Short mmCIF file of C-alpha atoms in Angstrom, two decimals:
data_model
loop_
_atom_site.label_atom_id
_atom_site.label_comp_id
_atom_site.label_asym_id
_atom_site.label_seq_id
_atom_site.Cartn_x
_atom_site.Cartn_y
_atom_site.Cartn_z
CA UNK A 1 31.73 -15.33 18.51
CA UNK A 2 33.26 -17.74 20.87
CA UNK A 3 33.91 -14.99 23.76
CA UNK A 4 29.92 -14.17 23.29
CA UNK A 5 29.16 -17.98 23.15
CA UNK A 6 31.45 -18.04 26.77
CA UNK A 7 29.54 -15.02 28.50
CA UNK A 8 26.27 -16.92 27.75
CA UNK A 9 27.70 -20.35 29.07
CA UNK A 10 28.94 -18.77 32.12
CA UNK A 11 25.16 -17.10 32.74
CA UNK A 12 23.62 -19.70 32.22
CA UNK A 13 26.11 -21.99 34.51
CA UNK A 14 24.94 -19.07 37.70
CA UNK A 15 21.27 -19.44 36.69
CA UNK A 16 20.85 -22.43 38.37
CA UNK A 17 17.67 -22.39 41.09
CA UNK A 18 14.51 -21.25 40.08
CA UNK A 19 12.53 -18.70 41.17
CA UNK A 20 9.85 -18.93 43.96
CA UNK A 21 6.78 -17.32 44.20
CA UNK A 22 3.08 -17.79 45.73
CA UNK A 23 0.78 -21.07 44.56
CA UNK A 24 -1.54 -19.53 41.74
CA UNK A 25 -0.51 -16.09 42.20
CA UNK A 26 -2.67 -13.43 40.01
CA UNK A 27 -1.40 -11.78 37.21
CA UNK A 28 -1.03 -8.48 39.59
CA UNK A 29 0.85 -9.76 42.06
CA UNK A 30 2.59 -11.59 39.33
CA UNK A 31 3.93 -8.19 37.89
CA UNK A 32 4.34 -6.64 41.39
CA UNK A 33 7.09 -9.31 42.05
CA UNK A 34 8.93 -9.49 38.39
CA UNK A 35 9.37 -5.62 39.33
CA UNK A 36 11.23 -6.46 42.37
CA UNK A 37 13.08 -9.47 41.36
CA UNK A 38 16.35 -9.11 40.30
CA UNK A 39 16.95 -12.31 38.83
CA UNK A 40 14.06 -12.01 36.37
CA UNK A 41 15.48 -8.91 35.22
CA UNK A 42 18.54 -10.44 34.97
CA UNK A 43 16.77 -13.45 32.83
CA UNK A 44 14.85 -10.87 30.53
CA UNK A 45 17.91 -9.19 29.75
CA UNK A 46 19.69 -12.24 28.88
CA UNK A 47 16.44 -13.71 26.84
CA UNK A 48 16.65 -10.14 25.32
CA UNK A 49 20.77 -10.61 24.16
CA UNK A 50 20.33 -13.76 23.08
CA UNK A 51 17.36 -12.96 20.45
CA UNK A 52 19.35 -9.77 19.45
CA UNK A 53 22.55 -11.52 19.43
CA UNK A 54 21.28 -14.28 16.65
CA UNK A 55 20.65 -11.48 14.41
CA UNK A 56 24.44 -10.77 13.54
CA UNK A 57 26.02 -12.55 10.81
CA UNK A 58 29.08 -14.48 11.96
CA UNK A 59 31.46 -15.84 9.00
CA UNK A 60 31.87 -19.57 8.84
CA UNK A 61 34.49 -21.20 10.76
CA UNK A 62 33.60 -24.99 10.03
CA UNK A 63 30.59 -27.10 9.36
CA UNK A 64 28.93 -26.38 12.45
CA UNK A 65 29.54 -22.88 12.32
CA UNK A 66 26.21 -21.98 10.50
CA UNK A 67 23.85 -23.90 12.81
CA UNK A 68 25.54 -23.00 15.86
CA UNK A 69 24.86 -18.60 14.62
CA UNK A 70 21.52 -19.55 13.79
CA UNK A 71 19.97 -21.69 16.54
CA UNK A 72 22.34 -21.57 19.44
CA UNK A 73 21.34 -18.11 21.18
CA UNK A 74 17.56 -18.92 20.70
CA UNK A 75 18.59 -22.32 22.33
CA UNK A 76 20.38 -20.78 25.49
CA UNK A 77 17.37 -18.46 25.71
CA UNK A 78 14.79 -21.31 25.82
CA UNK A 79 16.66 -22.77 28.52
CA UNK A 80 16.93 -19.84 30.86
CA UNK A 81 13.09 -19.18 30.04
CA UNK A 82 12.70 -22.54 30.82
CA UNK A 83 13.93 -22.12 34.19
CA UNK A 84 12.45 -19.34 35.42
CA UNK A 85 9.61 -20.14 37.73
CA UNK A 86 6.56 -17.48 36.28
CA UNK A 87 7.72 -15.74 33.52
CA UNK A 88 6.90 -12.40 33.24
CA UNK A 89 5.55 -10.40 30.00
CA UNK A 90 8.89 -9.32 29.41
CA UNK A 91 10.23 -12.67 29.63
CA UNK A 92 7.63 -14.26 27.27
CA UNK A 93 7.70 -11.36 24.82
CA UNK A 94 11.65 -11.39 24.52
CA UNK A 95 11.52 -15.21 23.80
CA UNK A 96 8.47 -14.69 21.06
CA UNK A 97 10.76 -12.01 19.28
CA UNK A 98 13.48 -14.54 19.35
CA UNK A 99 11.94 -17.15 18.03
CA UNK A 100 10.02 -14.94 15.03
CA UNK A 101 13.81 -13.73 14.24
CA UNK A 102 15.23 -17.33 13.82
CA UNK A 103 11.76 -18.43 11.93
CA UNK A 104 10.51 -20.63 14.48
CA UNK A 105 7.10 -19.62 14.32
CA UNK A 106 5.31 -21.86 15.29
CA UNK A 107 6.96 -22.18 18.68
CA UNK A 108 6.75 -18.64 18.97
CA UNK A 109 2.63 -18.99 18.70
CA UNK A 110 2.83 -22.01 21.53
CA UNK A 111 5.04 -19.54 23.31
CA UNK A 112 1.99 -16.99 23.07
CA UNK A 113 -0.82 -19.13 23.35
CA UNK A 114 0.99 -20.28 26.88
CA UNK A 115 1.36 -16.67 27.64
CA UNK A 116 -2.27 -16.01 27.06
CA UNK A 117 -3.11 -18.54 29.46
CA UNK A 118 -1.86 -17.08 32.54
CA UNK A 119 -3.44 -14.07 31.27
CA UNK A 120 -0.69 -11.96 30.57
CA UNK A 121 -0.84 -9.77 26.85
CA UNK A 122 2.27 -9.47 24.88
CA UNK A 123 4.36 -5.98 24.45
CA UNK A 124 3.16 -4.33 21.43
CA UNK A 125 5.99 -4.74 19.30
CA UNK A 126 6.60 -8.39 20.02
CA UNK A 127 2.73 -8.77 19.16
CA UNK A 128 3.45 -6.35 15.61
CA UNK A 129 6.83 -9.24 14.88
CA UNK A 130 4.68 -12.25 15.35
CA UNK A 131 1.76 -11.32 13.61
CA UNK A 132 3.76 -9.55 10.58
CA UNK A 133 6.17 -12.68 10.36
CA UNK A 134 2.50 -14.62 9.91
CA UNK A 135 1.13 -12.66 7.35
CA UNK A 136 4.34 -13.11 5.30
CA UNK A 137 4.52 -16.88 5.82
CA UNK A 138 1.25 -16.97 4.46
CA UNK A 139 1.62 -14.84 2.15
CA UNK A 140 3.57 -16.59 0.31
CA UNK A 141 2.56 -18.47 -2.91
CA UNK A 142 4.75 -21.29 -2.47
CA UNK A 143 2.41 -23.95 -1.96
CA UNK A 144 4.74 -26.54 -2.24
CA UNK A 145 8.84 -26.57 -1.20
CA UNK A 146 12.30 -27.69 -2.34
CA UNK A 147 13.94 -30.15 0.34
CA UNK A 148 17.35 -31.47 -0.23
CA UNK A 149 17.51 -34.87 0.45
CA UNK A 150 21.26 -35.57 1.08
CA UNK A 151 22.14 -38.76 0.58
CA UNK A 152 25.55 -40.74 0.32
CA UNK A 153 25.64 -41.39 -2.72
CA UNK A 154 24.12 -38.71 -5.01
CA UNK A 155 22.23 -35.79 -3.12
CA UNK A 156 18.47 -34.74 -4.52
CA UNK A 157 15.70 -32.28 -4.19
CA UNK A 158 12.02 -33.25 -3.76
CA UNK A 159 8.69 -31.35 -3.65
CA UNK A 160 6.95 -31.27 -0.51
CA UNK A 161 3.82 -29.27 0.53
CA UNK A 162 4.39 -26.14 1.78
CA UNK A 163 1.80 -26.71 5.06
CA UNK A 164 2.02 -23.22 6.78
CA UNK A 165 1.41 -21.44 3.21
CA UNK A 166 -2.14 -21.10 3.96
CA UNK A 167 -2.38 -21.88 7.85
CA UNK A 168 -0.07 -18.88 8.98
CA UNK A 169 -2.68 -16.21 7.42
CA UNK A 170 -5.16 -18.32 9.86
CA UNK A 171 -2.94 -18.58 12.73
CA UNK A 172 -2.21 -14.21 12.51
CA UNK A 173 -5.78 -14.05 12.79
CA UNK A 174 -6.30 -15.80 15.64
CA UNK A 175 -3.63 -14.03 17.46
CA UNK A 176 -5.17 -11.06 16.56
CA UNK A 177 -8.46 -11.97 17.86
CA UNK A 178 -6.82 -13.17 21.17
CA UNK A 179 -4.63 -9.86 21.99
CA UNK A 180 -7.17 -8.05 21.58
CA UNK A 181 -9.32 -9.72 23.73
CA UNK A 182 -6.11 -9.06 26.24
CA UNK A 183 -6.83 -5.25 25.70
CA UNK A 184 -3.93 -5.39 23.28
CA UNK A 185 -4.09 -3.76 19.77
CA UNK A 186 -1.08 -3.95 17.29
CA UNK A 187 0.00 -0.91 14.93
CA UNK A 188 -1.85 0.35 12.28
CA UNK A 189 0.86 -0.89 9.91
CA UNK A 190 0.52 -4.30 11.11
CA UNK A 191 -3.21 -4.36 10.56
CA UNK A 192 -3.01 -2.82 7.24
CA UNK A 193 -0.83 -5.76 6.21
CA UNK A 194 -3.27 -8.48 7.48
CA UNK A 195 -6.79 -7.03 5.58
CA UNK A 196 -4.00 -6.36 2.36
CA UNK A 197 -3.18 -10.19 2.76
CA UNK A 198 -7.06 -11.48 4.42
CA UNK A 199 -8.32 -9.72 0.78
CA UNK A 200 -5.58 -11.21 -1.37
CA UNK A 201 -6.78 -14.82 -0.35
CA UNK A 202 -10.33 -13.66 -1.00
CA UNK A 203 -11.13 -13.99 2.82
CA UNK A 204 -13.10 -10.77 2.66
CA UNK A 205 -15.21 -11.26 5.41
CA UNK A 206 -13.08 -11.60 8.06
CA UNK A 207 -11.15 -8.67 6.61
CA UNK A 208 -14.37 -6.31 7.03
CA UNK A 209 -14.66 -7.77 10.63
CA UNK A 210 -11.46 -6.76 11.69
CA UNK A 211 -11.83 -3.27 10.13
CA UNK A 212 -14.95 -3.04 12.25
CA UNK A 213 -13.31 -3.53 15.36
CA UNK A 214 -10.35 -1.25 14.48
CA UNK A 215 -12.86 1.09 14.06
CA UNK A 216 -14.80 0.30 17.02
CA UNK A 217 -11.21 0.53 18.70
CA UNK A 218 -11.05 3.90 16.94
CA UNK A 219 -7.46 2.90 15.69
CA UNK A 220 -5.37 5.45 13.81
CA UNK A 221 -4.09 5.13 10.33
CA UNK A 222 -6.65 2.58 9.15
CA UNK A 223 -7.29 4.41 5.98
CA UNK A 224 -5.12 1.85 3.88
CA UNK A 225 -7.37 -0.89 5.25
CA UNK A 226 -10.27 1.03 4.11
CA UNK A 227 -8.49 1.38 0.64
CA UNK A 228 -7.93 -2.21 0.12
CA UNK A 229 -11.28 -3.65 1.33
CA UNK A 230 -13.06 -0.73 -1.14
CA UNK A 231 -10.88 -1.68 -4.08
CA UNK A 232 -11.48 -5.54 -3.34
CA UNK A 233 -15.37 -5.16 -3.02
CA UNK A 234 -15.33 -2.85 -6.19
CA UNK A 235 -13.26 -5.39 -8.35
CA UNK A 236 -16.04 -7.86 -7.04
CA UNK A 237 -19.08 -5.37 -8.12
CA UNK A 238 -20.24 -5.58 -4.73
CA UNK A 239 -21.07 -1.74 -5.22
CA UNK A 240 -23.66 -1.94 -1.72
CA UNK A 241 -20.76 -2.69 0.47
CA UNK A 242 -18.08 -0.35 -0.87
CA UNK A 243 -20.30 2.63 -1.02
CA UNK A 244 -21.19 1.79 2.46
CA UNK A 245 -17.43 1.91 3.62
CA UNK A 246 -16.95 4.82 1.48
CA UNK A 247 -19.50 6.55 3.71
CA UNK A 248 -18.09 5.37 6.82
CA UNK A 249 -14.52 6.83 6.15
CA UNK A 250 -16.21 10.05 5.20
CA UNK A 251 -18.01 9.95 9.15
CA UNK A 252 -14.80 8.96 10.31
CA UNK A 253 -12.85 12.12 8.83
CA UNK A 254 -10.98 10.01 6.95
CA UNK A 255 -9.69 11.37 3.52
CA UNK A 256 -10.49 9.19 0.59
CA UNK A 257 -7.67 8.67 -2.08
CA UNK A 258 -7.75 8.89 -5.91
CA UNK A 259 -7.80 5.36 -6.29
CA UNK A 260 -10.84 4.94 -3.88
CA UNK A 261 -12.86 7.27 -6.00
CA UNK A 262 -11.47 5.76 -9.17
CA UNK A 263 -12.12 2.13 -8.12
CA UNK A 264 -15.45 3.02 -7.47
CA UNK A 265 -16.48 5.69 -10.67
CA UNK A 266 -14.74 2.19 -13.09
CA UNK A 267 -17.42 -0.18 -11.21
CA UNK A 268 -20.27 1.82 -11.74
CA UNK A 269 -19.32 2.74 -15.72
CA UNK A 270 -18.74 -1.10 -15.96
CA UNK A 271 -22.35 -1.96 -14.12
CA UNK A 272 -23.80 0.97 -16.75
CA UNK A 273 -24.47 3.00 -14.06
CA UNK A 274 -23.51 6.10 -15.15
CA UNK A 275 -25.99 8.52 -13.14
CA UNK A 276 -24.01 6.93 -9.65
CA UNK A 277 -20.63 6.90 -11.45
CA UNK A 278 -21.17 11.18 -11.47
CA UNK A 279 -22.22 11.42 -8.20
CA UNK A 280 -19.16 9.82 -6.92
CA UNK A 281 -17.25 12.19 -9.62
CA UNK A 282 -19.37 15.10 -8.03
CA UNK A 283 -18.06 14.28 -4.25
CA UNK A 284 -14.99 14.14 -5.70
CA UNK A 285 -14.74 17.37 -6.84
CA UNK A 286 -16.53 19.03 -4.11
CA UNK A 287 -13.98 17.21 -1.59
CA UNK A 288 -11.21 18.32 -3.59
CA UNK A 289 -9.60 15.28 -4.58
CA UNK A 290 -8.46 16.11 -8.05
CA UNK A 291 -9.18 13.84 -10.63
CA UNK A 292 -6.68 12.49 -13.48
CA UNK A 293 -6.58 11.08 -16.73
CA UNK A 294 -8.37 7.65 -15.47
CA UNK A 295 -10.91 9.19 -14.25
CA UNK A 296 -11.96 11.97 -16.78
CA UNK A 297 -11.64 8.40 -19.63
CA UNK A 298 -13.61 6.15 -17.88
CA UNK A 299 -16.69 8.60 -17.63
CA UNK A 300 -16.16 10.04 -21.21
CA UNK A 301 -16.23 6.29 -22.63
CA UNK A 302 -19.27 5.48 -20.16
CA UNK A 303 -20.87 8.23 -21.65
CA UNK A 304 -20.62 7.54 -25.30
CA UNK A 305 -21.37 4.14 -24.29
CA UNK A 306 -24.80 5.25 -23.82
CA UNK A 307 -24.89 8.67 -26.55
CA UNK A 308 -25.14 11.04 -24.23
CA UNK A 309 -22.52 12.52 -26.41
CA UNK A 310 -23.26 16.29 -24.90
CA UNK A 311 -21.83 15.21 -21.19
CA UNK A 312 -18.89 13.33 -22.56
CA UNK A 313 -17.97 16.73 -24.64
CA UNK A 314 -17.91 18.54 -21.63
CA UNK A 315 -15.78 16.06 -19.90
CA UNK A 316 -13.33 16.28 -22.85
CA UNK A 317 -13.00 19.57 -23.16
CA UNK A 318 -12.43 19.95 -19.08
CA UNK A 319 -9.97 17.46 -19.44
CA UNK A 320 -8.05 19.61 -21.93
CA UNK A 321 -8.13 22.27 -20.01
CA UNK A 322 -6.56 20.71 -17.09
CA UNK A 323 -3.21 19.81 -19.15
CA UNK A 324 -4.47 16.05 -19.49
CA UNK A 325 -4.21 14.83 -22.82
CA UNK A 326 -6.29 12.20 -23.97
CA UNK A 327 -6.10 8.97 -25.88
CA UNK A 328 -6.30 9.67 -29.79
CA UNK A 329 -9.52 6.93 -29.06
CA UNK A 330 -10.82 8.73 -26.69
CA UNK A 331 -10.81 11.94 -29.03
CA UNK A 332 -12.04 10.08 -32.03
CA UNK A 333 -14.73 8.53 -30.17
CA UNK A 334 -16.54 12.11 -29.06
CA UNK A 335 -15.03 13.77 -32.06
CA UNK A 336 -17.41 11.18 -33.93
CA UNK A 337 -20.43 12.03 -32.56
CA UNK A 338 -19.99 15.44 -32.87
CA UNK A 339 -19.29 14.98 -36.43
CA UNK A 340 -22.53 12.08 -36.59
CA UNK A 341 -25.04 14.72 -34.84
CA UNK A 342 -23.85 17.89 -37.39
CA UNK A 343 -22.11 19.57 -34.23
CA UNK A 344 -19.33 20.59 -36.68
CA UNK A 345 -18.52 23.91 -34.64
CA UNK A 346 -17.77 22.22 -31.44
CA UNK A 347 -15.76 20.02 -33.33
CA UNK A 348 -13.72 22.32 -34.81
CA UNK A 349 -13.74 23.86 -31.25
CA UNK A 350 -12.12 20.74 -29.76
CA UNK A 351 -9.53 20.78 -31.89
CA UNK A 352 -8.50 24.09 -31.70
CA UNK A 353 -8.43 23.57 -28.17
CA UNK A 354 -6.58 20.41 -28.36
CA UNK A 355 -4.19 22.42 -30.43
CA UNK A 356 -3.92 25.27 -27.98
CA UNK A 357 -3.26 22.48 -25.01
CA UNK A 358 -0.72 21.10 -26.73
CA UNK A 359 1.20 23.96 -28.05
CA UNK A 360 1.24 25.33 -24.24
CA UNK A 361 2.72 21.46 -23.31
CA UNK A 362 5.32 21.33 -25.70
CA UNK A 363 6.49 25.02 -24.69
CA UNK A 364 6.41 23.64 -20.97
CA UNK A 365 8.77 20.98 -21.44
CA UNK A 366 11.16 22.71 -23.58
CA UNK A 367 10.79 20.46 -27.20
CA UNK A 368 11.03 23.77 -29.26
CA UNK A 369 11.56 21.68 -32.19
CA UNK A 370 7.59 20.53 -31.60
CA UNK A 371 5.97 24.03 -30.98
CA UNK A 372 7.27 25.45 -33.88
CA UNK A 373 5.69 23.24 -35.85
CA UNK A 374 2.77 22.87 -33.79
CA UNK A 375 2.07 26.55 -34.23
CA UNK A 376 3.04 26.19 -38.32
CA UNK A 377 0.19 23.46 -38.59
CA UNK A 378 -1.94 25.68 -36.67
CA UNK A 379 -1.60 28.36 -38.70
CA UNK A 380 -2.07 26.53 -42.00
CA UNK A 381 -5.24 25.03 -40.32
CA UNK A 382 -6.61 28.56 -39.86
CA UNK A 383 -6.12 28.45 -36.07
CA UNK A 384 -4.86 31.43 -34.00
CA UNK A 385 -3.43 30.81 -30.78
CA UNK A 386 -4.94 33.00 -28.02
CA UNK A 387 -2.57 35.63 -26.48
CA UNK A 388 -1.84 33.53 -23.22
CA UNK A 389 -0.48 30.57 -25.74
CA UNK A 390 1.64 33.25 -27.80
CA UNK A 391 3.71 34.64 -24.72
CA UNK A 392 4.49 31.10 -23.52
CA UNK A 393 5.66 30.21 -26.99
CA UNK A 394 7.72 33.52 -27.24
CA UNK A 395 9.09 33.18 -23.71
CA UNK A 396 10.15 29.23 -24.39
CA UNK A 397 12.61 30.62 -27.17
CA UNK A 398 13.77 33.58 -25.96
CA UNK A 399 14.86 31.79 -22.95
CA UNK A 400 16.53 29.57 -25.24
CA UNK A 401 18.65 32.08 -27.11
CA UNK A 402 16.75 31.44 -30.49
CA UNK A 403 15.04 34.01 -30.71
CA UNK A 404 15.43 34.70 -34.27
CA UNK A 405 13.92 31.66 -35.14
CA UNK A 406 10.41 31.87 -33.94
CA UNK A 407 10.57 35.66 -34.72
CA UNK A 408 10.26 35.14 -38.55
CA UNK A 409 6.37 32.59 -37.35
CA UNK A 410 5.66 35.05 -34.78
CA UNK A 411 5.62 38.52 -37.36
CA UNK A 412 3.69 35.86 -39.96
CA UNK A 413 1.28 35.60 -37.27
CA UNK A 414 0.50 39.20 -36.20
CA UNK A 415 0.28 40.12 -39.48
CA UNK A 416 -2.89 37.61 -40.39
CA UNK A 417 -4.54 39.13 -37.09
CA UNK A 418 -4.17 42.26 -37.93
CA UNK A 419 -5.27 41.53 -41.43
CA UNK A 420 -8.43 39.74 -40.54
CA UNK A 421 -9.06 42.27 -37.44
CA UNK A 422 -9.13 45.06 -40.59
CA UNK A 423 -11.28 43.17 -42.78
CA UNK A 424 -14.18 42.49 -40.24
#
């Protein structure tokens, strides 16, 4: 630490004159000479060291030891920035990542807001650090702070408000507005974070305005955006808007996820629209975004809600038959109205099927114990498994080694077939 704290001393001893350059020279010619100039190179690369540098952890050697590894590099770089004549984008980018390391943020925005003056954008990953450090300041739901008050006596803590809590989401924004008006756009990532965090606080708006212009900026990746904004406007019931950027990610080429279709199939069922809630279930399907167990409940519930007792059947049963299992509510519920409307047959049809399902399931996962009484209670119901539901349950204990076991159910069973295949 102290030969590191010497190299800087000693660099910053030789950087003594400032550099010279044309009155008001334009950004171009600006960059034209940082290029050539060997001691702003020299400058970046110690601005660089010194923000990298305060990133190491160096053990305490005394009281002073802690403030000296946390503020003393960003301190030496300041300096040297300080004294260079026209910093370049290099210079001013090295000395924002700096300060975002050591959580000096908002000298890192005057840094950036001095930068944008003369003109000059950011690089794209010191733009990513400062507005990802802002979204996490305000992010965070600490509206008010601990400070230790230390005094001689007897040392305290007292509550004070937490100012940047809500002002850093602001202050991300505006930096966002302002490198992009620099030509600048930050990674996908980075944006993804800000609408996640813009939504969070309920600023919705300004989260659908800067999806529009990563769109209009035909940025990659900005599915996740589209996720979040859907899922907020759904949880809102503003179905109009959600539906509209549904249809926009579809032009787009974008892929919707399961949770996009499920956020918006729950709104619907909730608003009583059930007729929309299908369509959406219908794309679905035809875009071949498999549905699960959410998805099949929430329409089969929606559709008891209003009797149509005939759809929500159908759901059931194609539920079953895609290895979901569903709530013992959910079953009772249809089950019910079969049962109210005299539909006895497809009752006993769901169960049998529920009972095939879940034969096949406990066979799967190896709980032998549970399919051989599965298939007793079948058989004491009246229910034959079909031939598909047999072989798994033979192969499940012959793989086993107890065979002998199921062999004793198994001849029981063939010989009922074969007695009421002679009888009819």
């Amino acid at each position: 630490m102290l030969r590191i704290r010497k190299v800087f001393s000693l660099a910053l001893a030789l950087f003594h004159f400032p550099l010279r350059f044309s009155s008001n020279p334009n950004p171009k010619t600006l960059k034209t000479q940082a290029r050539k100039s060997p001691q702003i190179q020299k400058s970046n690369a110690l601005i660089n060291s010194a923000g990298r540098f305060g990133d190491r952890r160096v053990p305490a050697a005394g009281p002073r030891s802690r403030k000296d590894s946390t503020g003393g590099f960003v301190d030496v770089a300041i300096t040297i920035f300080r004294r260079i004549g026209h910093p370049d984008v290099h210079s001013y980018s090295n000395l924002i990542v700096g300060l975002c390391r050591f959580g000096r943020l908002a000298n890192a925005v005057e840094v950036f807001h001095q930068m944008s003056v003369s003109n000059l954008a950011p690089t794209r990953y010191a733009a990513n650090i400062l507005i990802g450090q802002l979204c996490e300041l305000g992010g965070r739901n600490q509206l008010i702070e601990k400070v230790k008050v230390k005094d001689w006596r007897r040392p305290f803590d007292i509550l004070v408000p937490n100012i940047w809590a809500k002002s850093g989401i602001e202050t991300a924004v505006e930096v966002l507005w302002a490198i992009t008006k620099l030509g600048l756009l930050p990674s996908s990532h980075v944006v993804n974070g800000l609408v996640s965090e813009l939504c969070r606080l309920g600023s919705i708006e300004e989260a659908i305005e800067i999806l529009k212009m990563a769109e209009n900026r035909k940025m990659r990746s900005i599915d996740e955006s589209y996720t979040i904004v859907i899922r907020v406007l759904c949880g809102l019931r503003r179905m109009d808007e959600a539906c509209n950027l549904f249809g926009r990610m579809i032009f787009l080429g974008l892929k919707p996820k399961l949770i996009v279709y499920n956020s918006i199939i729950h709104s619907f069922c909730k608003l009583g629209n059930v007729a929309e809630a299908q369509d959406y279930f219908d794309i679905m399907n035809k875009r071949r975004c498999e549905p699960d167990c959410v998805t099949y409940t929430m329409l089969i519930h929606a559709n008891c809600a209003n009797r149509k007792w005939e759809a929500a059947y159908e759901l059931l049963m194609e539920m079953v038959g895609l290895g979901w299992n569903p709530h013992f509510g959910t079953y009772n519920l249809v089950n019910g109205f079969l049962k109210e409307y005299g539909r006895l047959d497809l009752s006993q049809k769901l169960e049998r099927k529920m009972e095939v399902e879940n034969l096949q399931a406990y066979c799967k996962a190896g709980k032998l114990e549970a399919a051989y009484d599965k298939l007793s209670s079948m058989l004491a119901k009246g229910f034959y498994p079909p031939v598909y539901a047999r072989d798994a349950f033979e192969q499940a204990f012959r793989r086993s080694g107890r065979w002998k076991i199921a062999q004793e159910l198994l001849a029981r069973l063939d010989q009922i077939v074969s007695k009421n295949s002679s009888q009819a």
